[in-house]
Coordinates of N, CA and C in Angstrom, one line a residue:
X1 N 75.2 99.0 210.5 CA 74.5 100.1 211.0 C 75.4 101.0 211.8
X2 N 75.4 102.3 211.6 CA 76.3 103.2 212.3 C 75.5 103.7 213.5
X3 N 76.2 103.9 214.6 CA 75.7 104.4 215.8 C 76.6 105.5 216.3
X4 N 76.0 106.5 217.0 CA 76.8 107.6 217.5 C 77.2 107.3 219.0
X5 N 78.5 107.5 219.3 CA 78.9 107.3 220.7 C 78.6 108.6 221.4
X6 N 78.8 108.6 222.7 CA 78.6 109.8 223.5 C 79.5 111.0 223.2
X7 N 80.7 110.7 222.6 CA 81.6 111.8 222.2 C 81.3 112.3 220.8
X8 N 80.2 111.9 220.2 CA 79.9 112.4 218.8 C 80.5 111.6 217.7
X9 N 81.4 110.7 217.9 CA 81.9 109.9 216.8 C 81.0 108.7 216.5
X10 N 81.0 108.3 215.3 CA 80.2 107.2 215.0 C 81.0 105.9 214.8
X11 N 80.5 104.8 215.1 CA 81.1 103.5 215.0 C 80.2 102.5 214.3
X12 N 80.7 101.6 213.7 CA 79.9 100.6 213.0 C 79.6 99.4 213.9
X13 N 78.3 99.1 214.0 CA 77.9 97.9 214.7 C 77.0 97.0 213.8
X14 N 77.0 95.8 214.2 CA 76.3 94.8 213.4 C 75.7 93.8 214.3
X15 N 74.5 93.4 214.0 CA 73.9 92.3 214.9 C 74.6 91.0 214.7
X16 N 75.1 90.7 213.5 CA 75.8 89.5 213.2 C 77.3 89.8 212.9
X17 N 78.2 89.7 213.8 CA 79.5 90.1 213.5 C 80.3 89.1 212.7
X18 N 79.7 87.9 212.4 CA 80.4 86.9 211.6 C 81.3 86.1 212.4
X19 N 82.1 85.2 211.8 CA 82.9 84.3 212.5 C 84.1 85.0 213.2
X20 N 84.4 84.4 214.4 CA 85.5 85.0 215.1 C 86.9 84.6 214.6
X21 N 86.9 83.4 213.9 CA 88.2 82.9 213.4 C 88.1 82.8 211.9
X22 N 89.1 83.1 211.2 CA 89.2 82.8 209.7 C 89.2 81.3 209.5
X23 N 88.7 81.0 208.3 CA 88.7 79.5 208.0 C 90.0 78.9 208.0
X24 N 91.1 79.6 207.6 CA 92.4 78.9 207.6 C 92.9 78.7 209.0
X25 N 92.4 79.4 210.0 CA 92.8 79.2 211.4 C 92.1 78.0 211.9
X26 N 90.9 77.7 211.5 CA 90.1 76.6 211.9 C 90.8 75.3 211.5
X27 N 91.3 75.3 210.3 CA 92.0 74.1 209.7 C 93.5 74.1 210.0
X28 N 94.0 75.1 210.7 CA 95.4 75.3 211.0 C 96.2 75.4 209.7
X29 N 95.6 76.2 208.8 CA 96.3 76.5 207.5 C 96.2 75.4 206.4
X30 N 95.6 74.3 206.7 CA 95.5 73.3 205.7 C 94.3 73.5 204.8
X31 N 94.5 73.3 203.5 CA 93.5 73.4 202.5 C 93.0 72.1 202.0
X32 N 93.7 71.0 202.4 CA 93.4 69.7 202.0 C 93.6 68.7 203.2
X33 N 92.9 67.6 203.2 CA 93.1 66.6 204.3 C 94.6 66.1 204.3
X34 N 95.1 65.7 205.4 CA 96.5 65.2 205.5 C 96.6 63.9 204.8
X35 N 95.6 63.1 204.7 CA 95.6 61.9 203.9 C 94.9 62.1 202.6
X36 N 95.2 61.2 201.6 CA 94.6 61.3 200.3 C 93.3 60.6 200.3
X37 N 92.2 61.2 200.8 CA 90.9 60.7 200.8 C 90.2 61.0 199.5
X38 N 89.3 60.1 199.0 CA 88.5 60.5 197.8 C 87.6 61.7 198.2
X39 N 87.2 62.5 197.3 CA 86.4 63.7 197.7 C 85.1 63.3 198.4
X40 N 84.7 64.0 199.4 CA 83.5 63.7 200.1 C 82.4 64.4 199.4
X41 N 81.4 63.7 198.8 CA 80.3 64.4 198.1 C 79.4 65.1 199.1
X42 N 78.6 66.0 198.6 CA 77.7 66.8 199.5 C 76.6 65.9 200.1
X43 N 76.3 64.8 199.4 CA 75.3 63.9 199.8 C 75.8 62.8 200.8
X44 N 77.1 62.8 201.1 CA 77.7 61.8 202.0 C 77.0 62.0 203.4
X45 N 76.8 60.8 204.0 CA 76.1 60.8 205.3 C 77.2 60.5 206.3
X46 N 77.3 61.4 207.3 CA 78.3 61.2 208.4 C 77.7 60.8 209.7
X47 N 78.3 59.8 210.4 CA 77.7 59.3 211.6 C 78.9 59.1 212.6
X48 N 78.7 59.5 213.8 CA 79.7 59.3 214.9 C 79.7 57.8 215.2
X49 N 80.9 57.3 215.3 CA 81.1 55.8 215.5 C 81.1 55.5 217.0
X50 N 81.7 56.4 217.8 CA 81.7 56.1 219.3 C 80.9 57.2 220.0
X51 N 80.1 56.8 221.0 CA 79.3 57.8 221.7 C 80.2 58.7 222.6
X52 N 81.3 58.2 223.0 CA 82.2 59.0 223.9 C 83.6 59.2 223.3
X53 N 83.7 60.3 222.5 CA 85.0 60.6 221.9 C 86.0 61.0 222.9
X54 N 87.3 60.9 222.6 CA 88.3 61.3 223.5 C 88.2 62.7 223.9
X55 N 88.6 63.1 225.1 CA 88.5 64.4 225.6 C 89.7 65.3 225.0
X56 N 89.3 66.3 224.2 CA 90.2 67.3 223.7 C 91.6 66.8 223.3
X57 N 91.6 66.0 222.2 CA 93.0 65.7 221.7 C 93.7 66.9 221.2
X58 N 95.0 66.8 221.1 CA 95.8 67.9 220.6 C 95.4 68.3 219.2
X59 N 95.2 69.5 218.9 CA 94.9 70.0 217.6 C 93.4 70.0 217.3
X60 N 92.6 69.7 218.2 CA 91.2 69.8 218.0 C 90.7 71.2 218.4
X61 N 89.7 71.6 217.6 CA 89.0 72.8 217.9 C 87.6 72.5 218.3
X62 N 86.8 73.6 218.7 CA 85.4 73.4 219.0 C 84.6 72.8 217.8
X63 N 85.1 73.1 216.6 CA 84.4 72.5 215.4 C 84.4 71.0 215.4
X64 N 85.5 70.4 215.8 CA 85.6 69.0 215.8 C 84.6 68.4 216.8
X65 N 84.5 69.0 218.0 CA 83.5 68.5 219.0 C 82.1 68.7 218.5
X66 N 81.8 69.8 217.8 CA 80.5 70.1 217.3 C 80.1 69.1 216.2
X67 N 81.0 68.7 215.4 CA 80.8 67.7 214.3 C 80.4 66.4 215.0
X68 N 81.2 66.0 216.0 CA 80.8 64.7 216.7 C 79.5 64.8 217.4
X69 N 79.2 65.9 217.9 CA 77.9 66.0 218.6 C 76.7 66.0 217.6
X70 N 76.8 66.7 216.5 CA 75.8 66.8 215.6 C 75.6 65.5 214.8
X71 N 76.7 64.7 214.7 CA 76.6 63.5 213.9 C 76.3 62.2 214.7
X72 N 75.8 62.4 215.9 CA 75.3 61.3 216.7 C 74.1 60.7 215.9
X73 N 73.4 61.5 215.2 CA 72.4 61.0 214.3 C 73.0 61.2 212.9
X74 N 72.8 60.3 212.0 CA 73.4 60.4 210.6 C 73.0 61.8 210.0
X75 N 74.0 62.5 209.5 CA 73.8 63.8 208.9 C 74.5 64.0 207.6
X76 N 73.8 64.6 206.6 CA 74.4 64.8 205.3 C 75.5 65.9 205.4
X77 N 76.5 65.8 204.7 CA 77.6 66.8 204.7 C 77.1 68.2 204.4
X78 N 76.2 68.3 203.5 CA 75.7 69.7 203.1 C 74.9 70.2 204.3
X79 N 74.1 69.4 205.0 CA 73.4 69.8 206.2 C 74.3 70.2 207.3
X80 N 75.4 69.5 207.5 CA 76.4 69.7 208.5 C 77.1 71.1 208.3
X81 N 77.5 71.3 207.0 CA 78.1 72.6 206.7 C 77.2 73.8 207.0
X82 N 75.9 73.6 206.7 CA 74.9 74.6 206.9 C 74.7 74.9 208.4
X83 N 74.6 73.8 209.2 CA 74.4 73.9 210.6 C 75.6 74.5 211.3
X84 N 76.8 74.2 210.9 CA 78.0 74.8 211.5 C 78.4 76.1 210.9
X85 N 77.8 76.5 209.8 CA 78.1 77.7 209.1 C 79.5 77.8 208.7
X86 N 80.0 76.6 208.1 CA 81.3 76.5 207.6 C 81.3 76.2 206.1
X87 N 82.3 76.7 205.4 CA 82.4 76.3 204.0 C 82.6 74.8 203.9
X88 N 82.1 74.2 202.8 CA 82.3 72.7 202.7 C 83.8 72.3 202.6
X89 N 84.6 73.1 202.0 CA 86.0 72.8 201.9 C 86.7 72.7 203.3
X90 N 86.3 73.6 204.2 CA 86.8 73.6 205.6 C 86.3 72.3 206.3
X91 N 85.0 72.1 206.1 CA 84.4 70.9 206.8 C 85.1 69.6 206.3
X92 N 85.4 69.5 205.0 CA 86.1 68.3 204.5 C 87.4 68.1 205.2
X93 N 88.1 69.1 205.5 CA 89.4 69.0 206.2 C 89.2 68.5 207.6
X94 N 88.2 69.0 208.3 CA 87.9 68.6 209.6 C 87.4 67.2 209.7
X95 N 86.5 66.8 208.7 CA 86.0 65.4 208.7 C 87.2 64.4 208.5
X96 N 88.1 64.8 207.7 CA 89.3 63.9 207.4 C 90.1 63.7 208.7
X97 N 90.2 64.8 209.6 CA 90.8 64.6 210.9 C 90.1 63.5 211.7
X98 N 88.8 63.6 211.7 CA 88.0 62.6 212.5 C 88.0 61.2 211.9
X99 N 88.1 61.1 210.6 CA 88.2 59.8 209.9 C 89.5 59.2 210.2
X100 N 90.6 60.0 210.3 CA 91.9 59.4 210.6 C 91.9 58.8 212.0
X101 N 91.1 59.3 212.9 CA 91.0 58.7 214.3 C 89.9 57.7 214.4
X102 N 89.3 57.4 213.3 CA 88.2 56.4 213.3 C 87.1 56.8 214.2
X103 N 86.7 58.1 214.3 CA 85.7 58.5 215.2 C 84.3 58.7 214.4
X104 N 84.4 58.8 213.1 CA 83.2 58.9 212.3 C 83.2 57.9 211.2
X105 N 82.0 57.6 210.7 CA 81.9 56.8 209.4 C 81.3 57.7 208.4
X106 N 81.6 57.5 207.2 CA 81.1 58.3 206.1 C 80.6 57.4 205.0
X107 N 79.4 57.6 204.6 CA 78.8 56.7 203.5 C 78.3 57.7 202.4
X108 N 78.5 57.3 201.2 CA 78.0 58.0 200.0 C 76.8 57.2 199.5
X109 N 75.6 57.8 199.7 CA 74.4 57.1 199.2 C 74.4 56.8 197.7
X110 N 75.1 57.7 197.0 CA 75.1 57.5 195.5 C 75.8 56.2 195.1
X111 N 76.7 55.7 196.0 CA 77.5 54.5 195.6 C 76.8 53.2 196.2
X112 N 75.7 53.4 196.9 CA 75.0 52.2 197.4 C 74.4 51.5 196.3
X113 N 74.1 50.2 196.5 CA 73.5 49.4 195.5 C 72.2 49.9 195.1
X114 N 71.9 50.0 193.9 CA 70.6 50.5 193.4 C 69.6 49.3 193.3
X115 N 68.3 49.6 193.5 CA 67.3 48.5 193.4 C 67.3 47.9 192.0
X116 N 67.0 46.6 191.9 CA 66.9 46.0 190.6 C 65.7 46.5 189.8
X117 N 65.8 46.2 188.5 CA 64.7 46.6 187.6 C 63.4 45.9 188.1
X118 N 63.4 44.7 188.5 CA 62.2 44.0 188.9 C 61.5 44.7 190.1
X119 N 62.3 45.1 191.1 CA 61.8 45.8 192.2 C 61.1 47.1 191.8
X120 N 61.8 47.9 190.9 CA 61.3 49.1 190.4 C 60.0 48.9 189.7
X121 N 59.9 47.9 188.9 CA 58.7 47.6 188.2 C 57.5 47.2 189.1
X122 N 57.8 46.5 190.2 CA 56.8 46.2 191.2 C 56.3 47.4 191.9
X123 N 57.2 48.3 192.2 CA 56.8 49.6 192.8 C 55.9 50.4 191.8
X124 N 56.3 50.4 190.5 CA 55.5 51.1 189.5 C 54.1 50.6 189.4
X125 N 54.0 49.2 189.3 CA 52.7 48.6 189.2 C 51.9 48.9 190.5
X126 N 52.5 48.9 191.6 CA 51.8 49.2 192.8 C 51.3 50.6 192.8
X127 N 52.1 51.5 192.3 CA 51.6 52.9 192.2 C 50.5 53.1 191.2
X128 N 50.6 52.4 190.1 CA 49.5 52.4 189.1 C 48.2 51.9 189.6
X129 N 48.3 50.9 190.5 CA 47.1 50.3 191.1 C 46.4 51.2 192.1
X130 N 47.0 52.2 192.6 CA 46.4 53.1 193.5 C 45.3 53.9 193.0

């Protein structure tokens, strides 16, 4: 939205100015994790391992602290990206930083053991009985 200043010139203002830092600045120019981790799926659940993370290690930004704070409760990667308003690719680099320091755990629900056929049949019969 354009507004007029007192001297008659107009300037552009916006209610939402967007991020203050570019994504490459948040990751310090990295586009991939420093270690060769398997890709983190969007359904991966992240949880903080320790309730008291170290105070401001070198190379940490406010995003690292936000991740640890939000992940005190298990949180899906997609939800975390949305909450922090960060692209998933940037978030994956930051998560790898925290994984290297053993501060978070990451579980992929898709790789968890699936229920047996017998259990699924019991559930089906129970639903049919309703």
